[in-house]
Amino acid sequence: MLDFFKQLSLKRSAWIFLAFTAFALESTALYFQYGMGLQPCVLCVYERLAVVGLFIAGLTGALAPNSLIIRILALIVGLFSAIKGLIISIRHLDLQMNPAPWKQCEFIPNFPETLPFHKWLPAVFNPTGSCNESQWSLFGITMVQWLVFIFVVYVIVLGLITLSQVKKSRNRRLIFK
């Protein structure tokens, strides 16, 4: 099984697929905001930033998938983004499922002063909603629950690909290609 994931990490198409799925998620979030009028909260903005990290990881890996250094760099960025997105979405889910006056999210994003994403790209990273409200669901599953599932899938796949990097590839002699 690890051999499959090692071979997958050597293909440019796999990294492009990672970038494509992240781009699709980001586009969907912007459609929800501007097309359907849903208001993103601070945690939604943080989750969007984690998806942007997955997109950057996909593009980085697609640059040179045969280079171990580039692959490891892309996996570090991708796995960090997926884990961070999972942690944030679990916290977001907790706020929605167990609302309480003492459990609130902030109104202004807490980005570093050197990276004020909400000032650079306010159309994407400026929160206007509340973390406690669930504004959308599909098949009875809220958006935040879908995000937890999506980030779990990213963590599992990227974790297996990361583990597969220590496995040596078999040199197979192929008479016919």
Short mmCIF file of C-alpha atoms in Angstrom, two decimals:
data_model
loop_
_atom_site.label_atom_id
_atom_site.label_comp_id
_atom_site.label_asym_id
_atom_site.label_seq_id
_atom_site.Cartn_x
_atom_site.Cartn_y
_atom_site.Cartn_z
CA MET A 1 0.00 0.00 0.00
CA LEU A 2 2.80 2.44 0.81
CA ASP A 3 4.32 1.64 -2.56
CA PHE A 4 1.10 2.85 -4.21
CA PHE A 5 1.25 6.16 -2.32
CA LYS A 6 4.96 6.55 -3.09
CA GLN A 7 4.25 6.11 -6.81
CA LEU A 8 1.32 8.50 -6.52
CA SER A 9 3.57 11.19 -5.00
CA LEU A 10 5.90 10.92 -7.99
CA LYS A 11 3.14 11.83 -10.44
CA ARG A 12 2.52 15.44 -11.35
CA SER A 13 -1.16 14.68 -11.92
CA ALA A 14 -1.65 13.75 -8.24
CA TRP A 15 -0.27 17.11 -7.10
CA ILE A 16 -2.38 18.94 -9.68
CA PHE A 17 -5.41 17.03 -8.37
CA LEU A 18 -4.60 18.24 -4.84
CA ALA A 19 -4.39 21.83 -6.11
CA PHE A 20 -7.60 21.39 -8.10
CA THR A 21 -9.59 20.06 -5.14
CA ALA A 22 -8.36 22.91 -2.93
CA PHE A 23 -9.22 25.43 -5.66
CA ALA A 24 -12.69 23.88 -5.99
CA LEU A 25 -13.24 24.15 -2.21
CA GLU A 26 -12.11 27.77 -2.19
CA SER A 27 -14.33 28.58 -5.16
CA THR A 28 -17.27 26.92 -3.43
CA ALA A 29 -16.66 29.01 -0.32
CA LEU A 30 -16.66 32.19 -2.39
CA TYR A 31 -19.85 31.07 -4.15
CA PHE A 32 -21.51 30.48 -0.78
CA GLN A 33 -20.45 33.96 0.29
CA TYR A 34 -21.21 35.98 -2.83
CA GLY A 35 -23.67 33.79 -4.73
CA MET A 36 -25.82 32.57 -1.83
CA GLY A 37 -25.22 35.47 0.57
CA LEU A 38 -23.82 33.38 3.45
CA GLN A 39 -21.61 35.33 5.83
CA PRO A 40 -18.23 33.76 6.78
CA CYS A 41 -17.10 33.86 10.39
CA VAL A 42 -13.55 34.14 11.71
CA LEU A 43 -13.14 30.36 11.88
CA CYS A 44 -14.46 30.08 8.31
CA VAL A 45 -11.74 32.51 7.25
CA TYR A 46 -9.10 30.41 9.04
CA GLU A 47 -10.45 27.28 7.34
CA ARG A 48 -10.22 29.06 3.99
CA LEU A 49 -6.59 29.89 4.71
CA ALA A 50 -5.90 26.21 5.44
CA VAL A 51 -7.43 25.34 2.05
CA VAL A 52 -5.17 27.94 0.41
CA GLY A 53 -2.22 26.15 2.06
CA LEU A 54 -3.37 22.89 0.47
CA PHE A 55 -3.57 24.66 -2.89
CA ILE A 56 -0.02 25.97 -2.48
CA ALA A 57 1.17 22.49 -1.50
CA GLY A 58 -0.40 21.05 -4.65
CA LEU A 59 1.26 23.65 -6.87
CA THR A 60 4.60 23.17 -5.12
CA GLY A 61 4.49 19.40 -5.55
CA ALA A 62 3.48 19.77 -9.20
CA LEU A 63 6.60 21.83 -9.91
CA ALA A 64 9.00 18.88 -9.61
CA PRO A 65 7.39 15.72 -8.21
CA ASN A 66 10.54 13.68 -8.84
CA SER A 67 12.61 15.94 -6.58
CA LEU A 68 12.59 14.63 -3.02
CA ILE A 69 13.18 18.10 -1.54
CA ILE A 70 10.26 19.66 -3.41
CA ARG A 71 8.03 16.69 -2.56
CA ILE A 72 8.91 16.86 1.15
CA LEU A 73 8.37 20.64 1.18
CA ALA A 74 4.95 20.21 -0.47
CA LEU A 75 4.05 17.46 2.00
CA ILE A 76 5.07 19.59 4.99
CA VAL A 77 2.96 22.52 3.78
CA GLY A 78 0.05 20.26 2.83
CA LEU A 79 0.05 18.17 5.99
CA PHE A 80 0.43 21.25 8.22
CA SER A 81 -2.47 22.95 6.42
CA ALA A 82 -4.67 19.86 6.60
CA ILE A 83 -3.98 19.30 10.31
CA LYS A 84 -4.47 22.98 11.13
CA GLY A 85 -7.70 23.03 9.10
CA LEU A 86 -8.92 19.92 10.92
CA ILE A 87 -8.19 21.43 14.34
CA ILE A 88 -9.96 24.67 13.43
CA SER A 89 -12.97 22.91 11.93
CA ILE A 90 -13.32 20.67 15.01
CA ARG A 91 -13.29 23.78 17.22
CA HIS A 92 -15.82 25.39 14.88
CA LEU A 93 -18.03 22.30 15.09
CA ASP A 94 -17.83 22.37 18.88
CA LEU A 95 -19.00 26.00 18.91
CA GLN A 96 -21.97 25.09 16.73
CA MET A 97 -22.96 21.86 18.47
CA ASN A 98 -22.41 23.06 22.04
CA PRO A 99 -23.15 26.81 22.08
CA ALA A 100 -22.48 28.63 25.32
CA PRO A 101 -21.97 32.29 26.25
CA TRP A 102 -18.39 31.64 27.38
CA LYS A 103 -17.48 29.84 24.14
CA GLN A 104 -17.26 32.49 21.44
CA CYS A 105 -14.96 33.19 18.55
CA GLU A 106 -13.38 36.57 17.99
CA PHE A 107 -14.83 39.11 15.54
CA ILE A 108 -11.54 40.21 13.97
CA PRO A 109 -9.08 37.63 12.61
CA ASN A 110 -5.92 37.20 14.63
CA PHE A 111 -3.42 37.20 11.77
CA PRO A 112 0.18 38.24 12.39
CA GLU A 113 0.93 41.91 11.73
CA THR A 114 3.27 40.88 8.94
CA LEU A 115 0.52 38.85 7.20
CA PRO A 116 -2.76 40.78 7.52
CA PHE A 117 -4.69 38.66 5.02
CA HIS A 118 -7.98 40.30 6.00
CA LYS A 119 -6.54 43.67 4.90
CA TRP A 120 -4.77 42.39 1.79
CA LEU A 121 -7.72 40.35 0.47
CA PRO A 122 -10.83 41.52 2.33
CA ALA A 123 -13.13 39.93 -0.26
CA VAL A 124 -11.82 36.49 0.76
CA PHE A 125 -10.53 36.78 4.33
CA ASN A 126 -12.75 39.41 6.02
CA PRO A 127 -15.25 37.76 8.40
CA THR A 128 -18.76 39.15 8.75
CA GLY A 129 -20.70 36.26 10.30
CA SER A 130 -21.04 34.42 13.60
CA CYS A 131 -19.28 31.15 14.41
CA ASN A 132 -22.24 29.72 16.32
CA GLU A 133 -24.68 29.80 13.39
CA SER A 134 -25.06 26.99 10.90
CA GLN A 135 -26.22 28.61 7.66
CA TRP A 136 -26.17 25.68 5.22
CA SER A 137 -26.48 21.91 5.18
CA LEU A 138 -26.53 19.10 2.62
CA PHE A 139 -28.21 15.75 3.43
CA GLY A 140 -28.61 16.97 7.01
CA ILE A 141 -24.87 17.52 7.39
CA THR A 142 -23.72 21.08 8.10
CA MET A 143 -20.94 22.84 6.22
CA VAL A 144 -18.60 22.55 9.21
CA GLN A 145 -19.26 18.81 9.49
CA TRP A 146 -18.42 18.45 5.80
CA LEU A 147 -15.20 20.38 6.40
CA VAL A 148 -14.20 18.09 9.27
CA PHE A 149 -14.69 15.11 6.96
CA ILE A 150 -12.78 16.76 4.10
CA PHE A 151 -9.84 17.72 6.31
CA VAL A 152 -9.75 14.19 7.79
CA VAL A 153 -9.46 12.78 4.25
CA TYR A 154 -6.66 15.24 3.44
CA VAL A 155 -4.79 14.36 6.66
CA ILE A 156 -5.08 10.60 6.04
CA VAL A 157 -4.00 10.75 2.39
CA LEU A 158 -1.17 13.24 2.95
CA GLY A 159 -0.06 11.32 6.06
CA LEU A 160 0.13 8.07 4.09
CA ILE A 161 2.03 9.81 1.30
CA THR A 162 4.43 11.25 3.87
CA LEU A 163 4.99 7.80 5.42
CA SER A 164 5.56 6.34 1.97
CA GLN A 165 8.49 8.66 1.36
CA VAL A 166 10.72 6.57 3.62
CA LYS A 167 9.93 3.44 1.62
CA LYS A 168 12.45 2.63 -1.04
CA SER A 169 11.01 2.10 -4.47
CA ARG A 170 11.52 -1.26 -6.05
CA ASN A 171 13.52 -1.23 -9.23
CA ARG A 172 11.46 -3.36 -11.51
CA ARG A 173 12.79 -4.49 -14.81
CA LEU A 174 10.21 -4.15 -17.45
CA ILE A 175 10.86 -5.91 -20.73
CA PHE A 176 7.86 -4.30 -22.34
CA LYS A 177 6.54 -0.85 -21.44
#
